[in-house]
Coordinates of C-alpha atoms in Angstrom, one line a residue:
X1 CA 49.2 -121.1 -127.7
X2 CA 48.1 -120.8 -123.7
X3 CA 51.4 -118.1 -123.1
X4 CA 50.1 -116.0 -126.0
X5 CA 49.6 -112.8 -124.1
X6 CA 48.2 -110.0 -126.8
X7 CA 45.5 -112.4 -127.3
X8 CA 42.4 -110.0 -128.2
X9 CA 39.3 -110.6 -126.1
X10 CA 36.3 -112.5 -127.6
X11 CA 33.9 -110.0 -128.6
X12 CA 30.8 -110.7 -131.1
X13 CA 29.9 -114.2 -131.8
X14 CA 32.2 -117.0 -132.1
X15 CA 32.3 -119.6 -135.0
X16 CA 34.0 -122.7 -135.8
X17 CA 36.0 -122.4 -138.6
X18 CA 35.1 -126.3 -139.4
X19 CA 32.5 -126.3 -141.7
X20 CA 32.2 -129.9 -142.5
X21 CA 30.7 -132.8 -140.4
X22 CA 32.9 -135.0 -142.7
X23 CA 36.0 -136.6 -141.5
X24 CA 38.5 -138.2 -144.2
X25 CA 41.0 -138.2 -141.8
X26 CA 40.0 -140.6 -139.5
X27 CA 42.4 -144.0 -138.9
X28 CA 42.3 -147.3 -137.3
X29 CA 43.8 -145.8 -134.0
X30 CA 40.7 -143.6 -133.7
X31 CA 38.8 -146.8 -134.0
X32 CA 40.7 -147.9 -131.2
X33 CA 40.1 -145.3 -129.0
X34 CA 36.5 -145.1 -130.0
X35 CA 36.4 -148.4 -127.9
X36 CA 38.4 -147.4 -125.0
X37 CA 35.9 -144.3 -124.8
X38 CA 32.8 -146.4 -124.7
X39 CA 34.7 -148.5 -121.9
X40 CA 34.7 -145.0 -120.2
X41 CA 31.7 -144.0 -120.5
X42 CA 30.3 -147.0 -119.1
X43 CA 32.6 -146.8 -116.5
X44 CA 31.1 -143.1 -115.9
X45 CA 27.5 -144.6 -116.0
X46 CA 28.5 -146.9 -113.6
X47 CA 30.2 -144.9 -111.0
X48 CA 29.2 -140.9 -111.5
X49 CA 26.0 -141.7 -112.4
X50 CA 25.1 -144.7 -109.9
X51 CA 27.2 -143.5 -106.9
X52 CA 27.7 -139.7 -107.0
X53 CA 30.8 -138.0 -106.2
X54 CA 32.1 -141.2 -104.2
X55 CA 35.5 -142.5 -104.2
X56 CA 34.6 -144.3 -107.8
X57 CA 34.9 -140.6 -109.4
X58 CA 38.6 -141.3 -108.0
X59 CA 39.4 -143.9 -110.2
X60 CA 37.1 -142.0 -112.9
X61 CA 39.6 -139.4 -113.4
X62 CA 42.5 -141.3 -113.3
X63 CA 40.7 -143.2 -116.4
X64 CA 40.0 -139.5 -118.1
X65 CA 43.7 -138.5 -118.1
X66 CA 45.3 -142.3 -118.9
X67 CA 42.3 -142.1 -122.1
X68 CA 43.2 -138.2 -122.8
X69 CA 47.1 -138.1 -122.8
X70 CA 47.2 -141.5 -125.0
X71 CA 45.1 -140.0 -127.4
X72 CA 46.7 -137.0 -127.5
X73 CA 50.3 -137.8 -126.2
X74 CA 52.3 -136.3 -123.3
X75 CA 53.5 -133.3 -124.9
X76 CA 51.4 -130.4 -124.1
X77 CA 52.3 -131.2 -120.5
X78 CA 55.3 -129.7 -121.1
X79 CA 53.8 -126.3 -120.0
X80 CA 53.8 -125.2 -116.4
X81 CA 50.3 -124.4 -116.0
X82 CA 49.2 -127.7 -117.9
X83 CA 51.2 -129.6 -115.0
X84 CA 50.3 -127.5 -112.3
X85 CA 46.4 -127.8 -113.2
X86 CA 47.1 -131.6 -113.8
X87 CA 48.3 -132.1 -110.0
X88 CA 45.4 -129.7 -109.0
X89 CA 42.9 -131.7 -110.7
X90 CA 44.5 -135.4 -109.9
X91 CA 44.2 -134.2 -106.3
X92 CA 40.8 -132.8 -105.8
X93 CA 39.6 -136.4 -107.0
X94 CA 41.9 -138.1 -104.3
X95 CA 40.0 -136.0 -101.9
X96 CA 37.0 -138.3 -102.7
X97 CA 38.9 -141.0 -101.3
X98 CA 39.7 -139.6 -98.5
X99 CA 36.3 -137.6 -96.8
X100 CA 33.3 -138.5 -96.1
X101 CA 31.8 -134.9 -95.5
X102 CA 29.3 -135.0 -98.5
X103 CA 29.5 -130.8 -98.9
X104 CA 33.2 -131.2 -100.1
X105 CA 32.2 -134.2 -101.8
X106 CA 29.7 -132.4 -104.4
X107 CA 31.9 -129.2 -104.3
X108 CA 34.8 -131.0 -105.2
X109 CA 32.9 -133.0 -108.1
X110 CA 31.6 -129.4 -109.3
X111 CA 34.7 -128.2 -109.8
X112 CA 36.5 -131.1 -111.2
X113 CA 32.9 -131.4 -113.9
X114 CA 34.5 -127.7 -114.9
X115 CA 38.5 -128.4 -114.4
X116 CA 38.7 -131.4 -116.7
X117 CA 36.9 -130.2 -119.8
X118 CA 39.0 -126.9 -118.9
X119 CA 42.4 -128.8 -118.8
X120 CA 41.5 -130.9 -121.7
X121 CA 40.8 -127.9 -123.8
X122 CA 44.1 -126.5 -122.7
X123 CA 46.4 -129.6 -123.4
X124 CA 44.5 -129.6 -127.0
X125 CA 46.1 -125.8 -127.6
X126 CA 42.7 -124.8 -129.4
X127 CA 42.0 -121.9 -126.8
X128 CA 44.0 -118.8 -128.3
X129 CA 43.3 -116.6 -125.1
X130 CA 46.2 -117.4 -122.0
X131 CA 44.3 -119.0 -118.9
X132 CA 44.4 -115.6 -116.9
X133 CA 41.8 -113.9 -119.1
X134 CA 38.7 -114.3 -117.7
X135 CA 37.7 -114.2 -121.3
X136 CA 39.1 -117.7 -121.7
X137 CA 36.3 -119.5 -119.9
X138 CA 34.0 -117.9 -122.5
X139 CA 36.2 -119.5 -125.4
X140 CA 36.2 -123.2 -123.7
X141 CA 32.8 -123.2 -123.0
X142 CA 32.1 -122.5 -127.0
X143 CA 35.0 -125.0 -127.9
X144 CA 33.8 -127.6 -125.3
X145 CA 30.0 -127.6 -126.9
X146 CA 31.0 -127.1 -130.4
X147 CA 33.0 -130.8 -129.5
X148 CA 30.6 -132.2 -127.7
X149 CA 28.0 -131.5 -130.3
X150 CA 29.5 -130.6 -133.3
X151 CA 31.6 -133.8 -134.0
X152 CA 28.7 -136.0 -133.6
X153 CA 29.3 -138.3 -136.3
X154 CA 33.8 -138.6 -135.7
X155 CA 32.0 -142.2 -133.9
X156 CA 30.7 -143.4 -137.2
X157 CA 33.6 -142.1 -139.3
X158 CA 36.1 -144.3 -136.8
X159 CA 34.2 -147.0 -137.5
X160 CA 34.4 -147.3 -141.4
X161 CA 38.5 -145.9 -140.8
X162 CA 41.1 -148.4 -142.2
X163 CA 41.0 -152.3 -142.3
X164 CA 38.2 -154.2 -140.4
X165 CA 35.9 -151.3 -140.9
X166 CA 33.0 -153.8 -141.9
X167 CA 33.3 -155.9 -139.0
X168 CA 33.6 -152.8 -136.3
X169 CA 30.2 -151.3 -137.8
X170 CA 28.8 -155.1 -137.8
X171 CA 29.9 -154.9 -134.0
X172 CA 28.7 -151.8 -133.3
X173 CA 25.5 -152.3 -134.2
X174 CA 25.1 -156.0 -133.0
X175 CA 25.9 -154.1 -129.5
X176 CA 23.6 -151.1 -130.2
X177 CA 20.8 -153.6 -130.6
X178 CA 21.2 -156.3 -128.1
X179 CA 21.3 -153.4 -125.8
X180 CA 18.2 -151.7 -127.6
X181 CA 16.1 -154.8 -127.5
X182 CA 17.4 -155.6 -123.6
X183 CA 16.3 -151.9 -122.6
X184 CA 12.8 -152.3 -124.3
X185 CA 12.2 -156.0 -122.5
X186 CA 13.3 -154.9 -119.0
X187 CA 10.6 -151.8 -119.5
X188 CA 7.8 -153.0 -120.9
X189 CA 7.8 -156.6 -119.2
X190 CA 7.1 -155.4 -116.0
X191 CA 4.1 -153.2 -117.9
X192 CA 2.7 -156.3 -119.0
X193 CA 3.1 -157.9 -115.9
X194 CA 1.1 -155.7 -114.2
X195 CA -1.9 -155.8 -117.4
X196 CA -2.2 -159.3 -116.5
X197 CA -1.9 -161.1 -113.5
X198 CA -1.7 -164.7 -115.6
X199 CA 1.4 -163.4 -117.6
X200 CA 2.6 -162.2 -114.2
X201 CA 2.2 -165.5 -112.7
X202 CA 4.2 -167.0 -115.3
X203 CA 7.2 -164.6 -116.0
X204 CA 7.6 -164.2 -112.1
X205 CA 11.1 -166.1 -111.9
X206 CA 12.2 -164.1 -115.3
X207 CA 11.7 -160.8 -114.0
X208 CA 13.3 -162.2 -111.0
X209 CA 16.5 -163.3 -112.4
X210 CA 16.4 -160.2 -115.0
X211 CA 16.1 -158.1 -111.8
X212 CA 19.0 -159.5 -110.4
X213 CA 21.4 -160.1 -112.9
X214 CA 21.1 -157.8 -115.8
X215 CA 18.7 -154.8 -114.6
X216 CA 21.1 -152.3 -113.5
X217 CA 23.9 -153.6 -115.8
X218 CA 22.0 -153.0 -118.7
X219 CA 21.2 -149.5 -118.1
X220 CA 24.8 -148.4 -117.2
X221 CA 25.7 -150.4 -120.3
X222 CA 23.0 -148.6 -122.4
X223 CA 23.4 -144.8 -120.7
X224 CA 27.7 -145.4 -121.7
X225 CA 26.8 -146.5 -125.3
X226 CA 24.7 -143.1 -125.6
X227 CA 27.4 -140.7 -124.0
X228 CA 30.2 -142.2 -126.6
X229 CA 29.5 -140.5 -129.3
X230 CA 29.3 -136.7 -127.7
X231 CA 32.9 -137.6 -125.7
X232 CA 34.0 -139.8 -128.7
X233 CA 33.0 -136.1 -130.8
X234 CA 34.9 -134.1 -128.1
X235 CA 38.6 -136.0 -127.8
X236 CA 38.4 -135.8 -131.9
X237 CA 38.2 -132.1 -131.6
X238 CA 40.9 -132.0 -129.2
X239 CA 43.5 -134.2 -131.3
X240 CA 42.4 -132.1 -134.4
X241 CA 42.5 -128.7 -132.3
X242 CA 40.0 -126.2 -135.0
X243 CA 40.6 -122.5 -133.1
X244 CA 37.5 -120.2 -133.4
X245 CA 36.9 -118.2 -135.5
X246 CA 36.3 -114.7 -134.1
X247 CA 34.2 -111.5 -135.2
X248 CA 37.1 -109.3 -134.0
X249 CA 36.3 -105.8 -133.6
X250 CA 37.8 -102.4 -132.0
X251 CA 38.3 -102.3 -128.6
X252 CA 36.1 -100.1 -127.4
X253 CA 37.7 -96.8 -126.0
X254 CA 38.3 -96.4 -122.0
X255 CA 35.9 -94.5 -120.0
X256 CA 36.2 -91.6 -118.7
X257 CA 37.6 -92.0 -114.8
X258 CA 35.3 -89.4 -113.3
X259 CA 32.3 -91.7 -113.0
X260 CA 34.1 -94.6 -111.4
X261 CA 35.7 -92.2 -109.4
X262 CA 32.4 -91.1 -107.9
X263 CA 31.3 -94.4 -107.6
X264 CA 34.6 -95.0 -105.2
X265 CA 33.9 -91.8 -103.4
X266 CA 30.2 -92.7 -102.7
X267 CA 31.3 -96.2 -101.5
X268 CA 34.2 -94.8 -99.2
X269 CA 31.5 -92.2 -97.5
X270 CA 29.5 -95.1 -96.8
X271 CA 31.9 -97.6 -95.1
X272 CA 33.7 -94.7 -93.7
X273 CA 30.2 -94.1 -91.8
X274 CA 29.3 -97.4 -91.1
X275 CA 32.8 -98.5 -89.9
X276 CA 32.5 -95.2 -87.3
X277 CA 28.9 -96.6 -85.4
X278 CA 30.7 -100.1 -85.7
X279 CA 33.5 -99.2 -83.8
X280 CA 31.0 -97.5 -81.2
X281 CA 29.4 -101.4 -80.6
X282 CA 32.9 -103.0 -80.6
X283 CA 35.0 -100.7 -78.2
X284 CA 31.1 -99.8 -76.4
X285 CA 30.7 -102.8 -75.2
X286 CA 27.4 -104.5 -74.0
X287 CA 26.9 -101.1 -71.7
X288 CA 26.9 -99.0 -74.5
X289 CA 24.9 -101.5 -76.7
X290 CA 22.1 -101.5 -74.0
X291 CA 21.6 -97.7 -74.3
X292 CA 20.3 -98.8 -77.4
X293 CA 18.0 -101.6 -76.3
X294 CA 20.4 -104.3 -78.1
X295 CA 21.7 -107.3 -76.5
X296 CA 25.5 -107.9 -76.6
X297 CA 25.1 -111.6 -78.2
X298 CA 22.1 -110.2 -81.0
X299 CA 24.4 -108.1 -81.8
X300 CA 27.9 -110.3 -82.2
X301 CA 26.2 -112.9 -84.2
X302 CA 24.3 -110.7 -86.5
X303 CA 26.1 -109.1 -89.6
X304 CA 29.3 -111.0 -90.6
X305 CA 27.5 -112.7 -93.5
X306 CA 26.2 -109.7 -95.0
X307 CA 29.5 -107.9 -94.6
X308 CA 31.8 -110.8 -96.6
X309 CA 29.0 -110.1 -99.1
X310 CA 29.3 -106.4 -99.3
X311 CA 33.2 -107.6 -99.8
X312 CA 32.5 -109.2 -102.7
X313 CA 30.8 -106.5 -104.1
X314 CA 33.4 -103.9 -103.7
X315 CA 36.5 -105.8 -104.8
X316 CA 34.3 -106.5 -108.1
X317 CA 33.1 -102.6 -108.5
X318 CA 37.2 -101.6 -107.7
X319 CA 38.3 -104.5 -110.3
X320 CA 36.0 -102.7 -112.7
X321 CA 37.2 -99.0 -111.8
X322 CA 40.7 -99.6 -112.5
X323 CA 40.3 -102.2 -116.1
X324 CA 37.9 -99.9 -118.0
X325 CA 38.9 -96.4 -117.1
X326 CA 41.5 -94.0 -118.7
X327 CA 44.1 -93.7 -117.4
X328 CA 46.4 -90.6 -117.3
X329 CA 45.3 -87.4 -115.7
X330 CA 44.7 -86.1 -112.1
X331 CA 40.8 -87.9 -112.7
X332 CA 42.9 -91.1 -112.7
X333 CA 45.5 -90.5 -109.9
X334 CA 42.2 -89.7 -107.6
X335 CA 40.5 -92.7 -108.8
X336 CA 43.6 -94.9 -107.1
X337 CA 44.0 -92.8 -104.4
X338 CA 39.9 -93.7 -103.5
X339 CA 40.2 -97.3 -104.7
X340 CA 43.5 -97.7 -102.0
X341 CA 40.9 -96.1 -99.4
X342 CA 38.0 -99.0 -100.6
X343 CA 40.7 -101.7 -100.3
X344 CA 41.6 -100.3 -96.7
X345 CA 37.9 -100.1 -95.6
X346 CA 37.5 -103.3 -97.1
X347 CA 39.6 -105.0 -95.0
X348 CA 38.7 -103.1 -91.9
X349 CA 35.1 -104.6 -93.1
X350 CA 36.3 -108.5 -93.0
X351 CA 38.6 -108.1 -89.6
X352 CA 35.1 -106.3 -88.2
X353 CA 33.6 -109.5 -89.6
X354 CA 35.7 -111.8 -88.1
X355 CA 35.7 -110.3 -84.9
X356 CA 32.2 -110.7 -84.5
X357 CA 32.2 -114.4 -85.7
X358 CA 34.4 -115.0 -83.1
X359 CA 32.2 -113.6 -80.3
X360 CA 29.8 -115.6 -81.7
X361 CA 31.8 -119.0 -81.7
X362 CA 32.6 -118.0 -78.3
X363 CA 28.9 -118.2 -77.0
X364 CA 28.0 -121.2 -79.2
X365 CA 30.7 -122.8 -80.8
X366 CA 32.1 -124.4 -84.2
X367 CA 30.4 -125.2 -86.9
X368 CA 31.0 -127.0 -90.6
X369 CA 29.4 -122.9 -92.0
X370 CA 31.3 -121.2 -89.5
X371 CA 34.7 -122.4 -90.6
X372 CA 34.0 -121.9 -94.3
X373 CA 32.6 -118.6 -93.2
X374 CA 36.4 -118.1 -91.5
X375 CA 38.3 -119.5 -95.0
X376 CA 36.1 -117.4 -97.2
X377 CA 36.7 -114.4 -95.3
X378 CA 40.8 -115.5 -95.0
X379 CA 40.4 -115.5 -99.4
X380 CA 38.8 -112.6 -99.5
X381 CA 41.6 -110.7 -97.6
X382 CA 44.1 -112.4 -100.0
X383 CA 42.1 -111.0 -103.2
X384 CA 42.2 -107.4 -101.8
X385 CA 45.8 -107.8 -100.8
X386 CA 46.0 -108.9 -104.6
X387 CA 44.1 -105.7 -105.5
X388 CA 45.7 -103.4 -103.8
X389 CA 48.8 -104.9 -106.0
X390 CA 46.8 -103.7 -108.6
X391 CA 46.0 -99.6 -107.3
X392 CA 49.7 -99.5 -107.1
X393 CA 50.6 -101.1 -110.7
X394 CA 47.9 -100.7 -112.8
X395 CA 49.7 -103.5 -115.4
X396 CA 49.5 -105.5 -112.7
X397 CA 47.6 -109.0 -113.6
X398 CA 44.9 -109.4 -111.1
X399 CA 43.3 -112.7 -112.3
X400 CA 47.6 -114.4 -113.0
X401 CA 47.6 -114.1 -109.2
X402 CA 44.0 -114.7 -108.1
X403 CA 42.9 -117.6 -109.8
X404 CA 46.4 -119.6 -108.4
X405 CA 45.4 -118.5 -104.8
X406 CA 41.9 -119.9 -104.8
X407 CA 43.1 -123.2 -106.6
X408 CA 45.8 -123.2 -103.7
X409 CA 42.9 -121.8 -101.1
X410 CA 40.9 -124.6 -101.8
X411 CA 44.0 -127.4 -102.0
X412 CA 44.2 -126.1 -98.0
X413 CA 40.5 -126.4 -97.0
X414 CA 40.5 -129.9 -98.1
X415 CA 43.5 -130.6 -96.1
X416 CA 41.8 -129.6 -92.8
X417 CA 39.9 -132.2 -90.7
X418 CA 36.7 -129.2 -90.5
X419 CA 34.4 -131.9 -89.3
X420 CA 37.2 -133.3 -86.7
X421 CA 37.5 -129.9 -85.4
X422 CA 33.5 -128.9 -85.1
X423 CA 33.3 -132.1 -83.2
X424 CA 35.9 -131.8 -80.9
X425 CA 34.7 -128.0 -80.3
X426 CA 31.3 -128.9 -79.5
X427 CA 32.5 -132.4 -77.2
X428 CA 35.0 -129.9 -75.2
X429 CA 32.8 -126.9 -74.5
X430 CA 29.5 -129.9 -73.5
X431 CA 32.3 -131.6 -71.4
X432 CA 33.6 -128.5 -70.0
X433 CA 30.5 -126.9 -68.9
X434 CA 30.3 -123.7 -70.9
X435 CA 26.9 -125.3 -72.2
X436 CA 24.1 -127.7 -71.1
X437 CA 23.1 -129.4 -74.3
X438 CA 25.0 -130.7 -77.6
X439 CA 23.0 -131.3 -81.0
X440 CA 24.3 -134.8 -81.5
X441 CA 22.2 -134.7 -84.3
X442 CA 24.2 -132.2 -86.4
X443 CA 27.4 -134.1 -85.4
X444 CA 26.2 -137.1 -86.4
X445 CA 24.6 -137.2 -89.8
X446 CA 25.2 -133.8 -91.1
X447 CA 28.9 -134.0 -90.7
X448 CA 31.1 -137.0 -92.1
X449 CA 32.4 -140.2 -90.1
X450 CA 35.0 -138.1 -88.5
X451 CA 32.9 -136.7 -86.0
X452 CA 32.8 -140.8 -84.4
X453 CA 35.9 -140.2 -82.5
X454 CA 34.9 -137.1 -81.0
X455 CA 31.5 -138.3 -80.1
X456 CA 32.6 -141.4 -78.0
X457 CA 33.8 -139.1 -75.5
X458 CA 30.7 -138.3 -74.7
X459 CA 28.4 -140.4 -72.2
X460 CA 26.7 -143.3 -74.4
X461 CA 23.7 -143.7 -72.5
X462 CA 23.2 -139.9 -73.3
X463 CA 19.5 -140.2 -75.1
X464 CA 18.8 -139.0 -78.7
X465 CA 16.9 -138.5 -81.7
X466 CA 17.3 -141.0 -84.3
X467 CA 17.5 -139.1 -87.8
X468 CA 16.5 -142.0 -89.6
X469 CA 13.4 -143.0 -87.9
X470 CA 12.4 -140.2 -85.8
X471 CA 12.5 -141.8 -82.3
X472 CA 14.9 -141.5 -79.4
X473 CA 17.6 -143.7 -79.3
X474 CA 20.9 -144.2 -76.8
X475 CA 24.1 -142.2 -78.7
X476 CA 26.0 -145.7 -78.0
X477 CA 23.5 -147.2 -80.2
X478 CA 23.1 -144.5 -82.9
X479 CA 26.9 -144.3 -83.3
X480 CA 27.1 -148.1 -83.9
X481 CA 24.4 -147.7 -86.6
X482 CA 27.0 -145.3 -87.6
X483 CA 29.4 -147.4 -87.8
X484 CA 27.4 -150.2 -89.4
X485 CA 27.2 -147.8 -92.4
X486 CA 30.9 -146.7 -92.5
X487 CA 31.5 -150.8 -92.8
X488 CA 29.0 -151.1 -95.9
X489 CA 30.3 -148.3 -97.5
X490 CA 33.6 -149.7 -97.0
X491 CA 32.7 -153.2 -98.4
X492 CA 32.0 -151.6 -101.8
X493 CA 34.8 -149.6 -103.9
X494 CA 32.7 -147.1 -105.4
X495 CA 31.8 -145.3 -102.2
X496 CA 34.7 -146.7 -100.0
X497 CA 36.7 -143.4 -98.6
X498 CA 39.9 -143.4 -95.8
X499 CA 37.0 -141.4 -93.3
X500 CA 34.9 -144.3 -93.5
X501 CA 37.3 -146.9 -93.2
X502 CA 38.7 -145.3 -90.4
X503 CA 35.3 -144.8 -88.4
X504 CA 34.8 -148.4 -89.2
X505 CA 38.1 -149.9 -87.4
X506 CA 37.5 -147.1 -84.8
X507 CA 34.3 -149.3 -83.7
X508 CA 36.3 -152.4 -83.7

């Protein structure tokens, strides 16, 4: 199903072809699994929901794949790109065991909130369209709602299925309603306790003890008993894979290639123009740039951001060109000839890009934006190298080729110590002498616990500001608090990560 290539596009509306909320084919095992999916959920509640995208999301989607290929058995994994997104996947959420930088953190939980339902979908085999259509995320996204909220009642079914039917539904709702009651009693006691300060007096140790012992508990057990049913609904619709149905209609005929092919031309005018006064700054120099009443360093470290943008924008406008023009025809061998001049400019853009970045990391350093500004530009090269695959072979696949290279772009940014880097940057240039002040500030709690190492090269009794409370502390001090942290964080498994632990023993 995922290798059929002359899938047609989704085009019109999309409807399941299940037209019946009833399930008759429900069995004892899917009562089974109806518990071990409530066990998940609450573990969800109690470590996505509670914590964040900590090292307990870790162990969450280790869960989510044990829970999904027993339901569904191991089979489907015996195509590549079900593996390959499997290892992707399984690594990305050992990555939040392993950093502490919290951008990477919620990046990485982003993507993996996208990848698994993705995946999932995939090892079903309900998507008809092959993972490099762009088209396909359209599909899963209507087959992951119409599971999520179409199978609604494949809970309730599980529970009347087979044998012991009458004592699962007795269970069920026993739980439903000790939890029900215990959710109403933790809210509205407090509310009277606060209407009256006799009944406040006298249920003082109750709400104590109800505080600490079944307050939080009781609301991760209640949010996990809501979520069952919608993921409960979802894994039925993947073991009982229903394709869409789709409105299928004609594809709509090619355009004509003179309009993209002035689009190109206008585009190549204007780099071509812009890349000649650019080259007068960069070979110039600061003389040159003085003529014109500019400073050398306004000039370096203004532009590069605006320029990977304008990237984006012509790799999408050359994508488009070439997919939904005719081809044939001297209108169409001009049309490649202009987008190979784009792609050339292009690049010529992000090395112009570059360049100035690095004049301005020169004057003030690393930083965590810089060296995502360095990868992004790096991609970006790759996806025009990939295009310009594409001028030359029109067949060729853009998206077989690009969505690998970001999966494996990303796999590599993660595997770099960024923050270990900036620190060690911004230490050697303070320690050096190429500048008179350091913002221990950023270092230290806008960046993860790898910066510690770096920092304790510095001078402790170098005063500070204190993030926390505002005042000025000692850096000796503020990286002990520091530590402190790492330690707590440690002591618990939900948020306990290899950055941490390390910047923990480093203050031992």
């Amino acid at each position: 199903m995922e290798n059929n290539q002359n899938a047609l596009p989704l085009e019109g509306a999309a409807k399941p072809a299940q037209n019946s909320l009833k399930y008759p084919d429900t069995t004892p095992r899917d009562r089974r699994f109806l518990l071990f999916t409530a066990a998940f959920c609450v573990l969800m509640a109690d470590t996505l929901l509670w914590y964040g995208p900590t090292a307990g999301m870790t162990a969450l989607v280790g869960v989510w794949y044990v829970l999904v290929l027993s339901y569904l058995g191991p089979a489907p994994l015996a195509i590549r790109s079900n593996q390959v997104l499997l290892l992707f996947n399984l690594f990305l959420a050992v990555t939040l065991a392993l950093t502490s930088n919290w951008y990477f953190r919620v990046w990485n939980c982003l993507a993996l909130l996208a990848l698994l339902p993705l995946h999932a979908l995939a090892l079903s085999g309900a998507g008809r369209l092959p993972w490099q259509r762009p088209a396909m995320l359209w599909e899963r996204l209507c087959l992951l709602l119409w599971g999520l909220f179409g199978h609604l009642g494949a809970g309730f079914a599980a529970l009347s299925a087979g044998k012991g039917a009458k004592n699962s539904r007795r269970t069920a709702a026993l739980l439903l309603g000790l939890a029900g009651a215990a959710a109403l009693v933790a809210v509205l006691l407090p509310v009277l306790a606060s209407a009256d300060a006799l009944f406040a007096a006298a249920t003082a140790d109750l709400r104590s003890w109800i505080s600490s012992h079944f307050s939080t508990a009781l609301w991760k057990l209640l949010v996990g008993l809501v979520l069952t049913p919608f993921l409960f609904g979802f894994l039925y619709s993947l073991r009982r894979p229903t394709p869409l149905k789709y409105e299928l209609q004609d594809r709509a005929p090619a355009a004509e290639a003179l309009a993209p092919a002035l689009i190109l031309a206008a585009l190549d005018v204007l780099y071509l123009l812009f890349l000649g006064v650019q080259s007068a700054g960069l070979f110039g120099g600061p003389a040159y740039l003085a003529q014109r009443g500019i400073s050398y360093a306004e000039w370096a470290r203004s532009g590069f951001f605006q320029m990977v943008g304008v990237t984006v924008v012509n790799l999408t406008v050359l994508l488009a060109a070439l997919t939904f023009s005719r081809r044939g025809g001297r209108t169409w061998g001009v049309l490649r000839s202009l987008a190979a001049v784009l792609v050339a400019e292009s690049l010529v853009l992000l090395t112009s890009a570059a360049w100035r970045m690095t004049l301005y990391v020169s004057a003030y350093g690393l930083s965590f934006k810089r060296c995502m500004t360095y990868w992004g530009m790096a991609m970006m090269a790759l996806f025009f190298l990939t295009a310009l695959r594409k001028v030359l072979r029109p067949d060729f696949g853009f998206c077989r080729w690009a969505f690998p290279l970001a999966l494996a772009g990303w796999l590599v940014i993660n595997c770099v110590p960024v923050d270990a880097l900036v620190a060690r940057d911004q230490a050697d240039r303070y320690l050096d002498g190429e500048t008179s002040s350091i913002d221990v500030e950023y270092l230290l709690y806008d960046l993860s616990y790898d910066t510690l190492a770096q920092l304790d090269r510095l001078d402790g009794s170098l005063i500070c500001r204190n993030w926390e409370t505002g005042g000025q502390a000692r850096l000796d001090t503020l990286i002990a608090e520091r530590r402190a942290e790492a330690r707590a964080e440690c002591a618990d498994w939900h948020t306990w990560s290899l950055s941490a632990c390390l910047a923990a023993l480093g203050g031992t």
